[in-house]
Amino acid sequence: MGCTSGISSELLVTAVEQVCRNYELRLAAIAGIATIDIKAREISLVEFCRSHGLPLTTFPAEMLAQVAVPHGDMAIAKIVGTPSVAEAAAILAASQTNLAVKLIVPKQIIRLPEKPGAVTIAVAQTLLND
């Protein structure tokens, strides 16, 4: 997950709910939230994880930058040091428990007209071993 600094809790919750609804995912099936290390103290993100009992896993930009993603953005790379936060963090977090990982939701950028900022969400899933 990526987000604008100071993002509202309302926007963050709306973004997660919207992605779950659009991709027919259950909120209860989310194993955790992953992001870039500079967001480790983002209040709305920390509160969301705490209220849903989810771990918040962070990765340094250098590690995220090494992950092959379908939708990297060099403008983001100039700001945070990696072309992908949401997709790369989702893939890295899922691969910690299983090397077979699939990106099931490519990055989705969610904004609300009445709230400043944006939330970027991607979802990766571990695949069952045969």
mmCIF file of C-alpha atoms in Angstrom:
data_model
loop_
_atom_site.group_PDB
_atom_site.id
_atom_site.type_symbol
_atom_site.label_atom_id
_atom_site.label_comp_id
_atom_site.label_asym_id
_atom_site.label_seq_id
_atom_site.Cartn_x
_atom_site.Cartn_y
_atom_site.Cartn_z
ATOM 1 C CA MET A 1 0.000 0.000 0.000
ATOM 2 C CA GLY A 2 1.174 3.477 -0.740
ATOM 3 C CA CYS A 3 -0.391 6.721 0.380
ATOM 4 C CA THR A 4 0.028 10.447 0.529
ATOM 5 C CA SER A 5 1.504 11.637 3.823
ATOM 6 C CA GLY A 6 -1.173 12.673 6.298
ATOM 7 C CA ILE A 7 -3.871 10.680 4.523
ATOM 8 C CA SER A 8 -7.254 10.600 6.240
ATOM 9 C CA SER A 9 -8.463 7.410 7.888
ATOM 10 C CA GLU A 10 -11.718 7.791 5.963
ATOM 11 C CA LEU A 11 -9.938 7.712 2.601
ATOM 12 C CA LEU A 12 -7.788 4.755 3.615
ATOM 13 C CA VAL A 13 -10.775 2.692 4.813
ATOM 14 C CA THR A 14 -12.805 3.644 1.722
ATOM 15 C CA ALA A 15 -9.920 2.619 -0.544
ATOM 16 C CA VAL A 16 -9.536 -0.805 1.065
ATOM 17 C CA GLU A 17 -13.294 -1.424 1.006
ATOM 18 C CA GLN A 18 -13.534 -0.313 -2.637
ATOM 19 C CA VAL A 19 -10.718 -2.611 -3.773
ATOM 20 C CA CYS A 20 -12.196 -5.534 -1.820
ATOM 21 C CA ARG A 21 -15.617 -4.908 -3.372
ATOM 22 C CA ASN A 22 -14.301 -4.417 -6.932
ATOM 23 C CA TYR A 23 -12.152 -7.572 -6.833
ATOM 24 C CA GLU A 24 -14.529 -9.693 -4.723
ATOM 25 C CA LEU A 25 -12.047 -10.025 -1.858
ATOM 26 C CA ARG A 26 -12.950 -10.464 1.782
ATOM 27 C CA LEU A 27 -11.418 -7.974 4.199
ATOM 28 C CA ALA A 28 -11.018 -10.864 6.651
ATOM 29 C CA ALA A 29 -8.778 -12.661 4.127
ATOM 30 C CA ILE A 30 -6.142 -9.913 4.221
ATOM 31 C CA ALA A 31 -3.049 -11.303 5.962
ATOM 32 C CA GLY A 32 -1.335 -7.955 6.434
ATOM 33 C CA ILE A 33 -0.460 -4.555 5.034
ATOM 34 C CA ALA A 34 2.918 -3.838 3.473
ATOM 35 C CA THR A 35 4.456 -0.519 2.468
ATOM 36 C CA ILE A 36 7.677 1.454 2.245
ATOM 37 C CA ASP A 37 9.585 2.021 5.485
ATOM 38 C CA ILE A 38 9.032 5.791 5.450
ATOM 39 C CA LYS A 39 5.307 5.095 6.055
ATOM 40 C CA ALA A 40 5.918 3.041 9.225
ATOM 41 C CA ARG A 41 4.492 5.830 11.392
ATOM 42 C CA GLU A 42 1.734 7.035 9.077
ATOM 43 C CA ILE A 43 -1.045 7.499 11.645
ATOM 44 C CA SER A 44 -4.040 6.392 9.568
ATOM 45 C CA LEU A 45 -2.142 3.360 8.268
ATOM 46 C CA VAL A 46 -1.002 2.291 11.741
ATOM 47 C CA GLU A 47 -4.527 2.817 13.127
ATOM 48 C CA PHE A 48 -6.092 0.808 10.293
ATOM 49 C CA CYS A 49 -3.752 -2.115 10.951
ATOM 50 C CA ARG A 50 -4.323 -1.935 14.693
ATOM 51 C CA SER A 51 -8.116 -1.799 14.391
ATOM 52 C CA HIS A 52 -8.183 -4.769 11.985
ATOM 53 C CA GLY A 53 -5.551 -6.834 13.804
ATOM 54 C CA LEU A 54 -3.202 -6.762 10.817
ATOM 55 C CA PRO A 55 0.581 -6.648 10.879
ATOM 56 C CA LEU A 56 2.208 -3.679 9.154
ATOM 57 C CA THR A 57 5.318 -4.786 7.274
ATOM 58 C CA THR A 58 7.678 -2.195 5.832
ATOM 59 C CA PHE A 59 10.495 -2.484 3.329
ATOM 60 C CA PRO A 60 13.285 -0.069 2.407
ATOM 61 C CA ALA A 61 13.082 1.601 -1.002
ATOM 62 C CA GLU A 62 16.213 -0.252 -2.137
ATOM 63 C CA MET A 63 14.492 -3.601 -1.587
ATOM 64 C CA LEU A 64 11.235 -2.505 -3.234
ATOM 65 C CA ALA A 65 13.152 -1.202 -6.252
ATOM 66 C CA GLN A 66 14.506 -4.704 -6.953
ATOM 67 C CA VAL A 67 11.039 -6.220 -7.416
ATOM 68 C CA ALA A 68 9.767 -6.608 -10.985
ATOM 69 C CA VAL A 69 6.320 -5.004 -11.215
ATOM 70 C CA PRO A 70 3.935 -4.370 -14.110
ATOM 71 C CA HIS A 71 3.213 -0.710 -13.313
ATOM 72 C CA GLY A 72 6.350 1.046 -12.107
ATOM 73 C CA ASP A 73 6.382 4.839 -12.110
ATOM 74 C CA MET A 74 9.640 6.760 -12.483
ATOM 75 C CA ALA A 75 8.011 9.921 -11.086
ATOM 76 C CA ILE A 76 7.440 8.021 -7.827
ATOM 77 C CA ALA A 77 11.008 6.702 -7.969
ATOM 78 C CA LYS A 78 12.309 10.275 -7.951
ATOM 79 C CA ILE A 79 10.328 10.988 -4.777
ATOM 80 C CA VAL A 80 10.765 7.815 -2.693
ATOM 81 C CA GLY A 81 13.611 5.931 -4.377
ATOM 82 C CA THR A 82 11.577 3.106 -5.935
ATOM 83 C CA PRO A 83 9.263 3.005 -8.957
ATOM 84 C CA SER A 84 6.746 0.905 -7.025
ATOM 85 C CA VAL A 85 5.503 0.885 -3.458
ATOM 86 C CA ALA A 86 2.106 -0.863 -3.508
ATOM 87 C CA GLU A 87 2.828 -3.644 -6.006
ATOM 88 C CA ALA A 88 6.403 -4.269 -4.866
ATOM 89 C CA ALA A 89 5.463 -4.295 -1.169
ATOM 90 C CA ALA A 90 2.541 -6.669 -1.800
ATOM 91 C CA ILE A 91 4.772 -9.072 -3.730
ATOM 92 C CA LEU A 92 7.579 -8.928 -1.164
ATOM 93 C CA ALA A 93 5.253 -9.432 1.793
ATOM 94 C CA ALA A 94 3.504 -12.404 0.193
ATOM 95 C CA SER A 95 6.819 -13.974 -0.833
ATOM 96 C CA GLN A 96 7.994 -14.050 2.793
ATOM 97 C CA THR A 97 5.807 -17.104 3.385
ATOM 98 C CA ASN A 98 5.884 -18.668 -0.077
ATOM 99 C CA LEU A 99 8.044 -17.946 -3.101
ATOM 100 C CA ALA A 100 5.118 -18.683 -5.436
ATOM 101 C CA VAL A 101 3.232 -15.383 -5.514
ATOM 102 C CA LYS A 102 0.705 -13.849 -7.880
ATOM 103 C CA LEU A 103 -0.279 -10.184 -8.067
ATOM 104 C CA ILE A 104 -4.071 -10.533 -8.067
ATOM 105 C CA VAL A 105 -4.854 -6.809 -7.907
ATOM 106 C CA PRO A 106 -2.530 -4.492 -9.832
ATOM 107 C CA LYS A 107 -2.048 -1.067 -8.323
ATOM 108 C CA GLN A 108 -5.284 0.831 -7.839
ATOM 109 C CA ILE A 109 -5.115 4.547 -7.074
ATOM 110 C CA ILE A 110 -8.081 5.705 -5.021
ATOM 111 C CA ARG A 111 -9.053 9.312 -4.358
ATOM 112 C CA LEU A 112 -12.131 10.923 -2.854
ATOM 113 C CA PRO A 113 -13.312 14.273 -4.245
ATOM 114 C CA GLU A 114 -13.782 15.786 -0.786
ATOM 115 C CA LYS A 115 -10.512 14.467 0.722
ATOM 116 C CA PRO A 116 -6.954 15.429 -0.227
ATOM 117 C CA GLY A 117 -4.395 12.807 -1.193
ATOM 118 C CA ALA A 118 -4.561 9.292 -2.562
ATOM 119 C CA VAL A 119 -4.146 5.687 -1.509
ATOM 120 C CA THR A 120 -2.537 3.132 -3.814
ATOM 121 C CA ILE A 121 -3.389 -0.506 -3.200
ATOM 122 C CA ALA A 122 -2.142 -3.724 -4.774
ATOM 123 C CA VAL A 123 -2.839 -7.251 -3.595
ATOM 124 C CA ALA A 124 -0.595 -10.288 -3.919
ATOM 125 C CA GLN A 125 -1.510 -13.834 -3.008
ATOM 126 C CA THR A 126 0.616 -16.847 -2.241
ATOM 127 C CA LEU A 127 -0.045 -19.820 -4.472
ATOM 128 C CA LEU A 128 -0.614 -23.326 -3.191
ATOM 129 C CA ASN A 129 2.206 -25.785 -3.754
ATOM 130 C CA ASP A 130 1.267 -28.946 -5.629
#
